[in-house]
PDB file of C-alpha atoms in Angstrom:
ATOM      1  CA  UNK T   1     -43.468 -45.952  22.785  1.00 41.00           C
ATOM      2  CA  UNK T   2     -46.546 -46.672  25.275  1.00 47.00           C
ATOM      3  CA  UNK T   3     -44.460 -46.155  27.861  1.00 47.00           C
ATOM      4  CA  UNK T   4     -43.637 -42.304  27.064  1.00 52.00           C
ATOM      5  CA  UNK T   5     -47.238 -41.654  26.104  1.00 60.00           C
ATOM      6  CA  UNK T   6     -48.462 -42.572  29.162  1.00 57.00           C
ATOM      7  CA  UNK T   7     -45.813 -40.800  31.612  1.00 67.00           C
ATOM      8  CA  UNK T   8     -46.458 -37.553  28.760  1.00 92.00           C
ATOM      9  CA  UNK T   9     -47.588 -34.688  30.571  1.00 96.00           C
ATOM     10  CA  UNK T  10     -50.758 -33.641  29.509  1.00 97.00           C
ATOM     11  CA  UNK T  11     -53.285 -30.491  29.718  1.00 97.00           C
ATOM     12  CA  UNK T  12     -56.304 -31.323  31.098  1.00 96.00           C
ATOM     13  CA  UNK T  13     -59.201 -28.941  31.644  1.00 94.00           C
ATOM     14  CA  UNK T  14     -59.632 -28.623  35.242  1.00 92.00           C
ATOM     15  CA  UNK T  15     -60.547 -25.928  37.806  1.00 85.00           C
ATOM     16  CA  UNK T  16     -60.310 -24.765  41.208  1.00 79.00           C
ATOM     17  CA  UNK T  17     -62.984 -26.459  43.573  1.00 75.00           C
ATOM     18  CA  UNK T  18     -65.012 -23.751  45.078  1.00 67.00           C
ATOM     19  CA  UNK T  19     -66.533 -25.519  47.501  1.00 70.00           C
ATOM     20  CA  UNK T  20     -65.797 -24.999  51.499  1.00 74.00           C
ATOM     21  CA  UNK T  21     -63.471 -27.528  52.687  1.00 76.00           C
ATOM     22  CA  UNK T  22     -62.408 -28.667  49.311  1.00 72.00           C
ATOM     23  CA  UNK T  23     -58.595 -27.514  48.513  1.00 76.00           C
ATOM     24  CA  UNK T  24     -58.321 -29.255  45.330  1.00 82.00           C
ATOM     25  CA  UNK T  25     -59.135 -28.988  41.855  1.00 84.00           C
ATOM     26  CA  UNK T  26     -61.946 -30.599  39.623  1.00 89.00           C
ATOM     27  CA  UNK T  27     -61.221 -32.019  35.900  1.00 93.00           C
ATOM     28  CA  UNK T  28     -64.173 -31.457  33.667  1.00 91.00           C
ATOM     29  CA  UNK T  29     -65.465 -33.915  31.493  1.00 92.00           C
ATOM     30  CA  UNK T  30     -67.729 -34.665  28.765  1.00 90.00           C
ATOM     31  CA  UNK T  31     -69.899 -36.879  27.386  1.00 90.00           C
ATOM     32  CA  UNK T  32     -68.775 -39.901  25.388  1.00 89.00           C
ATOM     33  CA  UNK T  33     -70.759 -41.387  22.266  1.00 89.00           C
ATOM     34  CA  UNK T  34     -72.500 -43.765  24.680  1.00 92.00           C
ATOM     35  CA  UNK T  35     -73.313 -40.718  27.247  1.00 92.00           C
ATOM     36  CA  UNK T  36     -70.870 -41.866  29.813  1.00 94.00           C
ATOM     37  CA  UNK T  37     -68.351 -39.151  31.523  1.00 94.00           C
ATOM     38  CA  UNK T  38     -64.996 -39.163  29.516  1.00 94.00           C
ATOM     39  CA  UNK T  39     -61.828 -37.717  30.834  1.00 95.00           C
ATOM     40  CA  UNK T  40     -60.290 -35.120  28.343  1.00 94.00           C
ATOM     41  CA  UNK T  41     -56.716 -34.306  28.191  1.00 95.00           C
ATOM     42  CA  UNK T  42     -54.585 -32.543  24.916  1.00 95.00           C
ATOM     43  CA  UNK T  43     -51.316 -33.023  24.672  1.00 96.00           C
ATOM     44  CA  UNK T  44     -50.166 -29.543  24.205  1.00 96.00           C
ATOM     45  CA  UNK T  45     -51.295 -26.267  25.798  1.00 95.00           C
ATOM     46  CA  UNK T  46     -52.395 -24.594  22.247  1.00 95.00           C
ATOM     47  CA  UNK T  47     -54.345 -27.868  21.356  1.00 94.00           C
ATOM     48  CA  UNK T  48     -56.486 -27.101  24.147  1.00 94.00           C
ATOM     49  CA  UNK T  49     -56.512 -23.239  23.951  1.00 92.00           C
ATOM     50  CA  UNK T  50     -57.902 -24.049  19.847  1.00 91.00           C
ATOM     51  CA  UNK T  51     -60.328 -26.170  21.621  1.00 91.00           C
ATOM     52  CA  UNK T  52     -61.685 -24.515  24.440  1.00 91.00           C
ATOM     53  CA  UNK T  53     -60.351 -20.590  24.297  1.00 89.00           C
ATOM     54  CA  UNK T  54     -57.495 -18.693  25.980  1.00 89.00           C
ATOM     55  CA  UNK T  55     -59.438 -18.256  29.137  1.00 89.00           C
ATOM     56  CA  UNK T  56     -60.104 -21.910  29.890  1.00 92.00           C
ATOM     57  CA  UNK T  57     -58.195 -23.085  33.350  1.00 92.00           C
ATOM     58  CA  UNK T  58     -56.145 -25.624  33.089  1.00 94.00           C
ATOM     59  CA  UNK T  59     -53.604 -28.105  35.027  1.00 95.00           C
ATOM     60  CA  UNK T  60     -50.351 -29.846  33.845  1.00 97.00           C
ATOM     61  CA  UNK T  61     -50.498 -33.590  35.066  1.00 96.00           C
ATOM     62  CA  UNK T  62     -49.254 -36.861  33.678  1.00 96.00           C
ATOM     63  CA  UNK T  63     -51.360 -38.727  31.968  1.00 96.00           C
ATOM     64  CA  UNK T  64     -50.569 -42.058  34.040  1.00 94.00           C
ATOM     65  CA  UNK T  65     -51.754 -39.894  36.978  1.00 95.00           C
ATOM     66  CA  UNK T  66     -54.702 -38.321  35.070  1.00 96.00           C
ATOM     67  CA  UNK T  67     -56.017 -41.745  33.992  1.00 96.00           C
ATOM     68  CA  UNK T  68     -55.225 -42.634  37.714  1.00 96.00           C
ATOM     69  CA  UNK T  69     -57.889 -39.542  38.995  1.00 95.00           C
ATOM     70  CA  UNK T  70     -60.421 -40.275  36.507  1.00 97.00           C
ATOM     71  CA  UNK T  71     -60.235 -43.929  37.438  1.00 96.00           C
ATOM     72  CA  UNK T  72     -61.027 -43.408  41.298  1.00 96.00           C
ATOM     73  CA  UNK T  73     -63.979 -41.754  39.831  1.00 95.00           C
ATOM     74  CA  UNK T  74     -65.467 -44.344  37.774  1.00 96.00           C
ATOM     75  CA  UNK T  75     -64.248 -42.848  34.349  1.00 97.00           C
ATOM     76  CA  UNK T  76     -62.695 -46.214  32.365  1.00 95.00           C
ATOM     77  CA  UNK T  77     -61.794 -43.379  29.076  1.00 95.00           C
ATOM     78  CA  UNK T  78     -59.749 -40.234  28.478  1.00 95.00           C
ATOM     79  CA  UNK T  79     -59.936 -38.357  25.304  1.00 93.00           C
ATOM     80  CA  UNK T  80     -56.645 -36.967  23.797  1.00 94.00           C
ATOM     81  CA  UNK T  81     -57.082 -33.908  22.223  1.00 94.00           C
ATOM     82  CA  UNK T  82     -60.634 -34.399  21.265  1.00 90.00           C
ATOM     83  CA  UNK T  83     -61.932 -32.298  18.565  1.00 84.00           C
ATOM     84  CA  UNK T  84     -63.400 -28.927  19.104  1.00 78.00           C
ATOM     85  CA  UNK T  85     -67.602 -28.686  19.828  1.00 72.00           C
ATOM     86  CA  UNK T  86     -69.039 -25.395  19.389  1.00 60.00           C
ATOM     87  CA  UNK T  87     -72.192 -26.786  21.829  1.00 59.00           C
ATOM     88  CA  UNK T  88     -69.478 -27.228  24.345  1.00 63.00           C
ATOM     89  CA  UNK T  89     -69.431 -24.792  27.425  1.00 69.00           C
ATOM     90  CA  UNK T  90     -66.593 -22.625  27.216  1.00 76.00           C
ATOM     91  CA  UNK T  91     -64.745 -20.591  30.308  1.00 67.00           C
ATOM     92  CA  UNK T  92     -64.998 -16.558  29.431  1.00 71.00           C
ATOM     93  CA  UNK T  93     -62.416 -14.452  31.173  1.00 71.00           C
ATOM     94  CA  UNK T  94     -65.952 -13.200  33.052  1.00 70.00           C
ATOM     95  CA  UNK T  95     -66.133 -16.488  34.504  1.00 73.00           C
ATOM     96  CA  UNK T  96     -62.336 -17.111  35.527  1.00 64.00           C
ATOM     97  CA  UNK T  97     -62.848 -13.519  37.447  1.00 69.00           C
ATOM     98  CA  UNK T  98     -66.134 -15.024  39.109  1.00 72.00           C
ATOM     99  CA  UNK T  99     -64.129 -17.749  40.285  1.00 63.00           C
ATOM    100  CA  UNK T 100     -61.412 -16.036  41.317  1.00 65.00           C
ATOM    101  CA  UNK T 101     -63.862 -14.048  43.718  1.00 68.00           C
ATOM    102  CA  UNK T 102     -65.182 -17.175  44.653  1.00 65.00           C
ATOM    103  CA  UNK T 103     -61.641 -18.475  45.937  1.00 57.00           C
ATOM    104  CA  UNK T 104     -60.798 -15.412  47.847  1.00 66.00           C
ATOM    105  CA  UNK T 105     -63.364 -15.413  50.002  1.00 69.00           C
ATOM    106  CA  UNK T 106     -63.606 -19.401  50.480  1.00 57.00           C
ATOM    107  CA  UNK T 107     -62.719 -20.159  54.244  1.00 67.00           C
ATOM    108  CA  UNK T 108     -59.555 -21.697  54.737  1.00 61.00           C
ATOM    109  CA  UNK T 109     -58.522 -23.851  56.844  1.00 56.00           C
TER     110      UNK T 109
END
């Protein structure tokens, strides 16, 4: 049974990296109970559209690989499907469009 949860995929916020020579994407975090950086993941695309709205971006990834990426950066914990925040930052479709912008005219290369 551990075994399949950790080889589940998993929807983890996550976006684009804007920045020049960067071709990847960064997972957001949050802020755990003891104000460390906590991976969060859900384990199903509408757990984390209830949680953080339609327009949030998003990437499908294992979560043996995701605890993998958030290791390498010195986050021990991931959160699965964490309950919704209301003082959480949200994406708006506003901000998506930004960052689209933002993409298309980031050198490549």
């Amino acid at each position: 049974m551990q075994n399949e949860i950790v080889n589940e995929i998993v929807y983890a916020p996550a976006h684009p990296d804007p920045r020049a020579g960067h071709d990847g994407v960064r997972f957001e975090t949050r802020l755990g109970t003891t104000g460390a950086p906590v991976g969060v993941a859900f384990t199903s695309l509408d757990k984390l559209v209830d949680a953080l709205g339609g327009a949030q971006p998003w990437v499908a990834v294992p979560l043996s690989r995701l605890r993998l990426i958030f290791g390498a950066a010195g986050i021990t914990q991931v959160a699965l499907d964490p309950a919704s925040d209301a003082d959480l930052p949200r994406w708006d479709v506003d901000e998506v469009l930004a960052l689209s912008r933002t993409m298309e005219e980031k050198p490549h290369g």
